[in-house]
XYZ file of N, CA, C and O in Angstrom:
612
model
N 18.605 -56.251 31.943
C 18.399 -57.029 31.042
C 17.811 -56.279 29.899
O 18.164 -56.431 28.549
N 16.780 -55.428 30.199
C 16.032 -54.621 29.391
C 17.047 -53.705 28.647
O 16.878 -53.484 27.492
N 17.947 -53.105 29.293
C 18.792 -52.329 28.623
C 19.582 -52.782 27.513
O 20.002 -52.341 26.419
N 20.157 -54.122 27.765
C 20.982 -54.842 26.843
C 20.026 -55.137 25.711
O 20.604 -55.052 24.366
N 18.990 -55.546 25.853
C 17.977 -55.825 24.513
C 17.665 -54.534 23.875
O 17.691 -54.672 22.390
N 17.411 -53.415 24.459
C 17.383 -52.159 23.886
C 18.571 -51.899 22.824
O 18.401 -51.502 21.712
N 19.849 -52.030 23.485
C 21.081 -51.625 22.659
C 21.274 -52.871 21.589
O 21.692 -52.494 20.523
N 21.066 -53.871 21.871
C 20.760 -54.884 20.695
C 19.922 -54.752 19.678
O 20.439 -54.932 18.423
N 18.935 -54.181 20.032
C 17.803 -54.090 18.751
C 18.437 -52.634 17.954
O 18.337 -52.679 16.843
N 19.031 -51.590 18.794
C 19.605 -50.493 17.947
C 20.857 -51.019 17.258
O 20.707 -50.608 16.077
N 21.452 -51.938 17.668
C 22.716 -52.337 17.202
C 22.335 -52.941 15.804
O 22.657 -52.882 14.500
N 21.402 -53.794 15.781
C 20.740 -54.480 14.779
C 20.239 -53.557 13.701
O 20.338 -53.689 12.458
N 19.391 -52.529 14.082
C 18.915 -51.681 13.177
C 20.065 -51.065 12.515
O 20.104 -50.706 11.117
N 20.809 -50.420 13.145
C 22.139 -49.895 12.486
C 23.128 -50.733 11.501
O 23.324 -50.276 10.519
N 23.248 -51.935 12.024
C 23.807 -52.693 11.063
C 22.926 -53.058 9.608
O 23.501 -53.116 8.537
N 21.592 -53.331 9.953
C 20.764 -53.560 8.651
C 20.820 -52.118 7.801
O 20.856 -52.202 6.624
N 20.672 -51.209 8.566
C 20.794 -49.752 7.708
C 22.010 -49.669 6.955
O 22.236 -49.056 5.949
N 23.095 -49.776 7.476
C 24.469 -49.730 6.910
C 24.350 -50.619 5.600
O 25.050 -50.334 4.824
N 24.184 -52.035 5.947
C 23.912 -52.790 4.832
C 23.102 -52.230 3.752
O 23.736 -52.487 2.576
N 21.943 -51.801 3.988
C 21.241 -51.220 2.719
C 21.859 -50.156 2.372
O 21.729 -49.854 1.074
N 22.263 -49.127 2.866
C 23.132 -48.031 2.436
C 24.265 -48.327 1.542
O 24.357 -48.042 0.288
N 24.831 -49.215 1.940
C 26.117 -50.008 1.050
C 25.586 -50.392 -0.147
O 26.212 -50.545 -1.394
N 24.488 -51.374 -0.024
C 24.010 -51.902 -1.387
C 23.579 -50.896 -2.306
O 23.950 -50.832 -3.447
N 23.139 -49.801 -1.742
C 22.696 -48.430 -2.635
C 23.928 -47.830 -3.028
O 23.855 -47.376 -4.333
N 24.757 -47.607 -2.267
C 25.979 -46.820 -2.696
C 26.867 -47.522 -3.748
O 27.541 -47.101 -4.590
N 26.663 -48.948 -3.708
C 27.423 -49.747 -4.540
C 27.092 -49.537 -6.170
O 27.570 -49.685 -6.868
N 25.562 -49.126 -6.364
C 25.146 -48.596 -7.440
C 24.639 -50.000 -8.391
O 24.416 -49.805 -9.514
N 24.650 -51.072 -7.733
C 24.163 -52.434 -8.598
C 25.322 -52.902 -9.501
O 26.455 -52.484 -9.264
N 24.664 -53.873 -10.521
C 25.725 -54.581 -11.511
C 25.747 -54.108 -12.601
O 24.527 -53.949 -13.305
N 26.691 -53.561 -13.119
C 26.928 -53.234 -14.834
C 27.230 -54.247 -15.535
O 28.044 -55.288 -15.276
N 26.681 -54.609 -16.739
C 27.068 -55.421 -17.865
C 27.097 -54.582 -19.100
O 26.503 -53.671 -19.457
N 27.827 -55.107 -20.224
C 28.032 -54.395 -21.373
C 27.995 -55.502 -22.349
O 28.647 -56.675 -21.965
N 27.293 -55.433 -23.532
C 27.429 -56.613 -24.711
C 27.408 -55.720 -26.025
O 27.180 -54.448 -26.023
N 27.863 -56.436 -26.846
C 28.046 -55.835 -28.266
C 26.970 -56.478 -29.272
O 26.595 -57.788 -28.877
N 26.794 -56.028 -30.287
C 25.747 -56.661 -31.012
C 26.109 -57.872 -31.824
O 25.385 -58.508 -32.570
N 27.523 -58.113 -31.872
C 27.981 -59.366 -32.344
C 29.385 -59.675 -31.753
O 30.088 -58.662 -31.417
N 29.896 -60.910 -31.892
C 30.848 -61.393 -31.271
C 32.152 -61.359 -32.446
O 33.348 -61.593 -31.950
N 31.844 -61.303 -33.621
C 32.887 -61.690 -34.658
C 32.412 -60.732 -35.766
O 31.092 -60.343 -36.143
N 33.255 -60.424 -36.510
C 33.167 -59.501 -37.799
C 34.144 -59.694 -38.782
O 35.436 -60.013 -38.522
N 33.695 -60.031 -40.043
C 34.551 -59.985 -41.321
C 34.739 -58.959 -42.102
O 33.632 -58.504 -42.585
N 35.794 -58.207 -42.493
C 35.965 -57.145 -43.438
C 36.842 -57.245 -44.363
O 37.721 -57.986 -44.168
N 36.932 -56.587 -45.434
C 37.875 -56.738 -46.386
C 38.730 -55.320 -46.203
O 38.325 -54.347 -45.856
N 39.983 -55.350 -46.594
C 40.655 -54.076 -46.313
C 39.916 -52.906 -47.118
O 39.657 -52.870 -48.119
N 40.035 -51.765 -46.126
C 39.534 -50.570 -46.580
C 38.010 -50.488 -46.417
O 37.391 -49.490 -46.274
N 37.128 -51.485 -45.808
C 35.889 -51.639 -45.311
C 35.857 -51.276 -43.896
O 36.731 -51.174 -43.204
N 34.616 -51.028 -43.657
C 34.181 -50.414 -42.208
C 32.795 -51.241 -41.881
O 31.963 -51.539 -42.504
N 32.622 -51.373 -40.584
C 31.476 -51.714 -39.986
C 31.275 -51.069 -38.501
O 32.497 -50.251 -38.215
N 30.079 -50.851 -37.983
C 29.802 -50.190 -36.920
C 29.110 -51.267 -35.732
O 28.371 -51.853 -36.116
N 29.993 -51.363 -34.541
C 29.605 -52.151 -33.631
C 28.760 -51.358 -32.656
O 29.029 -50.189 -32.506
N 27.659 -52.023 -32.230
C 26.727 -51.088 -31.287
C 26.823 -51.966 -29.619
O 26.864 -53.155 -29.681
N 27.319 -50.976 -28.783
C 27.444 -51.434 -27.525
C 26.232 -51.068 -26.734
O 25.831 -50.112 -26.852
N 25.916 -52.036 -25.784
C 24.744 -51.817 -24.781
C 25.096 -52.008 -23.458
O 25.650 -53.039 -23.054
N 25.115 -51.028 -22.448
C 25.292 -50.957 -21.156
C 24.054 -51.274 -20.315
O 23.071 -50.347 -20.619
N 23.898 -51.877 -19.342
C 22.976 -52.184 -18.546
C 23.483 -51.868 -17.157
O 24.661 -52.407 -16.508
N 22.344 -51.582 -16.110
C 22.555 -51.583 -14.769
C 21.622 -52.174 -14.302
O 20.353 -52.087 -14.362
N 21.838 -53.344 -13.599
C 20.883 -54.457 -12.892
C 19.782 -54.626 -14.057
O 18.778 -54.776 -13.848
N 20.168 -54.824 -15.254
C 19.456 -55.300 -16.323
C 18.628 -54.104 -17.053
O 17.913 -54.458 -18.013
N 18.585 -52.949 -16.518
C 18.183 -51.860 -17.246
C 19.199 -51.171 -18.156
O 20.184 -50.696 -17.654
N 18.881 -50.701 -19.385
C 20.001 -49.950 -20.308
C 20.127 -48.706 -19.575
O 19.131 -47.983 -19.366
N 21.350 -48.566 -19.587
C 21.812 -47.069 -19.140
C 22.790 -46.378 -20.274
O 23.200 -47.047 -20.996
N 22.943 -45.048 -20.377
C 23.900 -44.485 -21.069
C 25.075 -44.050 -20.433
O 25.094 -43.861 -19.135
N 26.231 -44.220 -20.994
C 27.548 -44.048 -20.277
C 28.677 -43.763 -21.711
O 28.333 -44.171 -22.393
N 29.754 -43.095 -21.044
C 30.497 -43.035 -22.112
C 31.413 -44.463 -22.189
O 31.835 -45.194 -21.228
N 31.299 -44.804 -23.454
C 32.201 -46.168 -23.932
C 33.325 -45.951 -24.490
O 33.644 -45.136 -25.309
N 34.429 -46.525 -23.903
C 35.897 -46.366 -24.344
C 36.119 -47.721 -25.297
O 35.629 -48.730 -25.012
N 36.568 -47.321 -26.573
C 36.860 -48.438 -27.588
C 38.346 -48.540 -27.895
O 39.010 -47.553 -27.847
N 38.625 -49.725 -27.955
C 40.139 -50.141 -28.383
C 40.175 -51.453 -29.234
O 39.330 -52.110 -29.492
N 41.446 -51.328 -29.847
C 41.834 -52.369 -30.902
C 42.943 -52.999 -30.333
O 44.012 -52.317 -30.085
N 42.989 -54.283 -30.144
C 44.409 -55.171 -29.685
C 45.370 -54.878 -30.664
O 46.563 -54.957 -30.353
N 45.164 -54.664 -31.971
C 46.184 -54.363 -32.990
C 45.556 -53.283 -34.035
O 45.087 -53.724 -34.950
N 45.997 -52.076 -33.698
C 45.374 -50.893 -34.572
C 46.149 -50.838 -35.985
O 45.505 -50.097 -36.594
N 47.078 -51.611 -36.134
C 47.488 -51.665 -37.759
C 46.712 -52.593 -38.415
O 46.738 -52.469 -39.613
N 45.838 -53.565 -37.934
C 44.898 -54.415 -38.676
C 43.623 -53.557 -38.739
O 43.072 -53.468 -39.794
N 43.087 -53.044 -37.623
C 41.817 -52.373 -37.877
C 41.854 -51.301 -36.558
O 42.088 -51.566 -35.425
N 41.339 -50.104 -37.163
C 41.123 -49.020 -36.051
C 39.700 -49.092 -35.698
O 38.839 -49.509 -36.189
N 39.281 -48.303 -34.311
C 38.004 -48.214 -34.058
C 37.831 -46.701 -33.315
O 38.843 -46.358 -32.726
N 36.735 -46.425 -33.654
C 36.466 -44.880 -33.027
C 34.949 -44.807 -33.010
O 34.052 -44.848 -34.155
N 34.583 -44.610 -31.852
C 33.078 -44.547 -31.291
C 32.144 -45.643 -32.122
O 31.296 -45.516 -32.637
N 32.925 -47.075 -31.986
C 32.310 -48.019 -32.404
C 32.411 -48.603 -34.141
O 32.362 -49.442 -34.384
N 32.976 -47.499 -34.786
C 33.149 -47.713 -36.221
C 34.527 -48.471 -36.476
O 35.548 -47.914 -35.978
N 34.562 -49.340 -36.888
C 35.945 -50.396 -37.107
C 36.153 -50.046 -38.591
O 35.466 -50.418 -39.502
N 37.423 -49.623 -38.936
C 38.053 -49.560 -40.248
C 39.100 -50.510 -40.437
O 39.974 -50.496 -39.668
N 39.019 -51.394 -41.523
C 39.988 -52.448 -41.786
C 41.222 -51.850 -42.486
O 40.960 -51.153 -43.415
N 42.208 -52.018 -41.847
C 43.585 -51.484 -42.470
C 44.476 -52.404 -43.252
O 44.939 -51.972 -44.168
N 44.559 -53.665 -42.727
C 45.560 -54.479 -43.289
C 45.042 -55.801 -43.075
O 44.187 -56.186 -42.047
N 45.397 -56.756 -43.938
C 44.908 -58.419 -43.488
C 45.314 -58.856 -42.131
O 46.501 -58.402 -41.843
N 44.732 -59.421 -41.428
C 45.036 -59.887 -40.070
C 43.936 -59.902 -39.256
O 42.674 -60.060 -39.690
N 43.980 -60.266 -37.825
C 42.883 -60.263 -36.840
C 43.217 -59.606 -35.674
O 44.476 -59.505 -35.206
N 42.244 -58.833 -35.300
C 42.465 -58.045 -33.830
C 41.089 -58.142 -33.273
O 40.082 -58.625 -33.448
N 41.361 -57.683 -31.958
C 40.050 -57.698 -31.036
C 39.775 -56.373 -30.633
O 40.388 -55.637 -30.329
N 38.477 -56.133 -31.046
C 38.057 -54.754 -30.684
C 37.236 -54.859 -29.394
O 36.405 -55.696 -29.078
N 37.534 -53.908 -28.412
C 36.947 -53.986 -27.012
C 36.169 -52.703 -26.733
O 36.750 -51.528 -26.931
N 35.004 -52.896 -26.211
C 34.362 -51.688 -25.597
C 34.133 -51.807 -24.098
O 33.710 -52.971 -23.489
N 34.430 -50.487 -23.412
C 34.596 -50.691 -21.969
C 33.799 -49.502 -21.263
O 33.873 -48.409 -21.966
N 33.061 -49.616 -20.363
C 32.419 -48.756 -19.633
C 32.063 -49.418 -17.904
O 31.732 -50.512 -18.002
N 32.184 -48.493 -17.078
C 31.776 -48.837 -15.708
C 32.474 -49.814 -15.143
O 31.807 -50.698 -14.481
N 33.792 -50.125 -15.727
C 34.370 -51.347 -15.033
C 34.164 -52.644 -15.911
O 34.658 -53.732 -15.104
N 33.393 -52.715 -16.921
C 32.948 -53.756 -17.520
C 33.540 -53.783 -19.076
O 33.512 -52.692 -19.337
N 33.512 -55.057 -19.709
C 34.068 -54.818 -21.100
C 33.382 -55.994 -21.996
O 32.940 -57.159 -21.452
N 33.516 -55.805 -23.346
C 32.932 -56.846 -24.183
C 33.762 -56.652 -25.355
O 34.135 -55.608 -25.828
N 33.841 -57.764 -26.057
C 35.081 -57.861 -27.214
C 34.280 -58.398 -28.520
O 33.421 -59.210 -28.258
N 34.875 -57.882 -29.565
C 34.514 -58.666 -30.876
C 35.731 -58.809 -31.655
O 36.608 -58.100 -31.716
N 35.744 -60.235 -32.236
C 37.057 -60.430 -32.784
C 36.849 -60.009 -34.493
O 35.928 -60.614 -35.118
N 37.611 -59.330 -35.013
C 37.527 -58.852 -36.287
C 38.644 -59.476 -37.012
O 39.901 -59.260 -36.744
N 38.223 -59.941 -38.160
C 38.947 -60.694 -39.262
C 39.018 -59.740 -40.538
O 37.884 -59.497 -41.028
N 40.391 -59.246 -40.806
C 40.242 -58.402 -42.113
C 41.155 -59.323 -43.192
O 42.142 -59.841 -42.943
N 40.448 -59.629 -44.364
C 40.848 -60.188 -45.449
C 41.095 -58.932 -46.565
O 40.624 -58.073 -46.630
N 42.274 -59.528 -47.387
C 42.319 -58.575 -48.549
C 41.266 -58.900 -49.501
O 40.486 -60.099 -49.604
N 40.944 -58.193 -50.592
C 39.923 -58.066 -51.546
C 40.269 -59.395 -52.341
O 41.200 -59.806 -52.591
N 39.143 -59.982 -52.779
C 39.193 -61.131 -53.580
C 39.191 -60.742 -55.050
O 38.987 -61.695 -55.895
N 39.536 -59.685 -55.445
C 39.643 -59.222 -56.948
C 40.605 -58.071 -57.051
O 41.228 -57.357 -56.077
N 41.073 -57.996 -58.272
C 41.953 -56.789 -58.702
C 41.260 -56.058 -59.680
O 40.351 -56.312 -60.311
N 41.770 -54.767 -59.892
C 41.240 -53.718 -60.847
C 42.317 -53.338 -61.725
O 43.531 -53.509 -61.630
N 41.725 -53.126 -63.220
C 42.793 -52.803 -64.085
C 41.848 -51.721 -64.917
O 40.877 -51.606 -65.025
N 42.720 -50.627 -65.393
C 42.335 -49.711 -66.201
C 42.490 -50.092 -67.808
O 43.209 -51.016 -68.074
N 41.731 -49.451 -68.512
C 41.606 -49.710 -69.932
C 42.996 -49.051 -70.568
O 43.157 -49.507 -71.743
N 43.589 -48.255 -69.980
C 44.908 -47.726 -70.312
C 45.887 -47.363 -69.320
O 45.583 -47.103 -68.175
N 47.068 -47.707 -69.739
C 48.220 -47.313 -68.711
C 48.711 -45.912 -68.864
O 49.344 -45.443 -67.841
N 48.471 -45.056 -69.900
C 48.767 -43.886 -70.257
C 47.769 -43.094 -70.945
O 46.989 -43.721 -71.622
N 47.526 -41.889 -70.557
C 46.498 -41.077 -71.454
C 47.154 -39.653 -71.565
O 46.886 -38.663 -70.856
N 47.746 -39.294 -72.724
C 47.989 -38.031 -73.134
C 47.016 -37.204 -73.582
O 46.090 -37.685 -74.255
N 47.073 -36.083 -72.715
C 46.114 -34.963 -73.067
C 46.541 -33.671 -73.211
O 47.697 -33.435 -72.694
N 45.953 -32.532 -74.069
C 46.281 -31.355 -74.114
C 45.498 -30.525 -73.150
O 44.553 -31.011 -72.737
N 46.107 -29.475 -72.842
C 45.474 -28.731 -71.717
C 43.983 -28.358 -72.164
O 43.697 -28.116 -73.371
N 43.258 -28.396 -71.234
C 41.685 -28.452 -71.587
C 40.966 -29.475 -72.162
O 39.769 -29.637 -72.191
N 41.677 -30.603 -72.727
C 41.019 -31.781 -73.061
C 40.541 -32.789 -71.990
O 41.204 -32.614 -70.736
N 39.663 -33.720 -72.265
C 39.261 -34.545 -71.111
C 39.156 -35.747 -71.585
O 38.895 -35.871 -72.857
N 39.084 -36.813 -70.904
C 38.823 -38.270 -71.494
C 38.479 -38.987 -70.312
O 38.688 -38.570 -69.341
N 37.952 -40.185 -70.557
C 37.375 -41.039 -69.536
C 38.100 -42.503 -69.347
O 38.278 -42.977 -70.453
N 38.481 -42.851 -68.114
C 39.204 -44.131 -68.157
C 37.869 -45.335 -67.778
O 37.214 -44.792 -67.036
N 38.083 -46.519 -68.158
C 37.270 -47.588 -67.746
C 37.937 -48.698 -66.891
O 39.304 -48.818 -67.154
N 37.354 -48.984 -65.729
C 37.803 -49.888 -64.725
C 37.112 -51.210 -64.995
O 36.089 -51.338 -65.184
N 37.818 -52.274 -64.752
C 37.425 -53.601 -64.753
C 37.792 -54.207 -63.475
O 39.006 -54.516 -63.390
N 37.019 -55.000 -62.963
C 37.127 -55.777 -61.822
C 37.425 -57.292 -62.340
O 36.665 -57.713 -63.034
N 38.550 -57.943 -61.829
C 38.745 -59.327 -62.123
C 37.634 -60.183 -61.764
O 37.482 -61.417 -62.419
N 36.729 -59.901 -60.913
C 35.840 -60.997 -60.421
C 34.348 -60.509 -61.245
O 33.383 -61.310 -61.315
N 34.545 -59.449 -62.158
C 33.364 -59.318 -63.177
C 32.120 -58.591 -62.586
O 31.172 -58.195 -63.288
N 32.309 -58.118 -61.307
C 31.327 -57.455 -60.559
C 31.508 -55.840 -60.845
O 32.590 -55.550 -60.758
N 30.471 -55.205 -60.455
C 30.639 -53.835 -60.348
C 30.985 -53.417 -58.912
O 30.175 -53.842 -57.993
N 31.866 -52.561 -58.829
C 32.280 -52.306 -57.435
C 32.370 -50.728 -57.145
O 32.039 -50.005 -58.200
N 32.200 -50.257 -56.036
C 32.584 -48.836 -55.774
C 33.710 -48.361 -55.737
O 34.683 -49.170 -55.081
N 34.106 -47.256 -56.606
C 35.629 -46.916 -56.779
C 35.570 -45.612 -56.502
O 34.927 -44.762 -56.424
N 37.040 -45.108 -55.635
C 37.282 -43.864 -55.442
C 38.620 -43.638 -56.385
O 39.439 -44.226 -56.280
N 38.157 -42.448 -57.152
C 39.322 -42.042 -58.113
C 39.969 -41.103 -57.253
O 39.743 -39.893 -56.712
N 41.493 -40.983 -57.788
C 42.293 -40.092 -57.073
C 43.525 -39.579 -58.168
O 43.716 -40.253 -59.286
N 44.072 -38.417 -58.119
C 45.166 -38.130 -59.204
C 46.548 -37.798 -58.039
O 46.150 -37.206 -57.075
N 47.693 -38.511 -58.775
C 48.818 -38.062 -57.753
C 48.988 -36.687 -58.178
O 49.979 -36.307 -57.207
N 48.443 -35.945 -58.845
C 48.997 -34.578 -59.020
C 47.671 -33.661 -59.606
O 47.564 -33.526 -60.843
N 46.925 -33.266 -58.734
C 45.648 -32.657 -59.153
C 45.746 -31.281 -59.671
O 44.983 -30.707 -60.318
N 47.107 -30.602 -59.817
C 47.154 -29.432 -60.439
C 47.440 -29.653 -61.893
O 47.427 -28.706 -62.800
N 47.598 -30.934 -62.341
C 47.862 -31.428 -63.735
C 46.423 -32.132 -64.195
O 46.343 -31.650 -65.169
N 46.169 -32.975 -63.472
C 44.785 -33.677 -63.901
C 43.698 -34.042 -62.684
O 44.613 -34.458 -61.662
N 42.742 -34.105 -62.938
C 41.705 -34.363 -61.749
C 40.806 -35.229 -62.342
O 40.526 -35.395 -63.476
């Protein structure tokens, strides 16, 4: 009888040790969250989403993979979302087998732009300034481009 108890005790210790080892080898429970669940942008706009990954409630660093369910509406790179056209997409952050999502709605701008002239004849070496007006009467940030920079910039 004493021999059976001894082996039973050893077997119990081994089972307990294996259970503890398996729990440690499992690495705990990961969770990921984003700083918001929705975002609204106008075409051309950007926002940055922040992902937080935790292991058993403690924040950890890991490589986060980003994706957009419709990359024609908005693209995402390293958490920076760029609005491309009106519509809706889901941006997802994934790491360590867990994921979190943000619904991104992209709208067209609520205003139009107009220039003070449709043509601007100049001689070589001359310069002139164009004035832009927004239909909503507000001042906006503009980006100027030339269709042919060898002719005018």
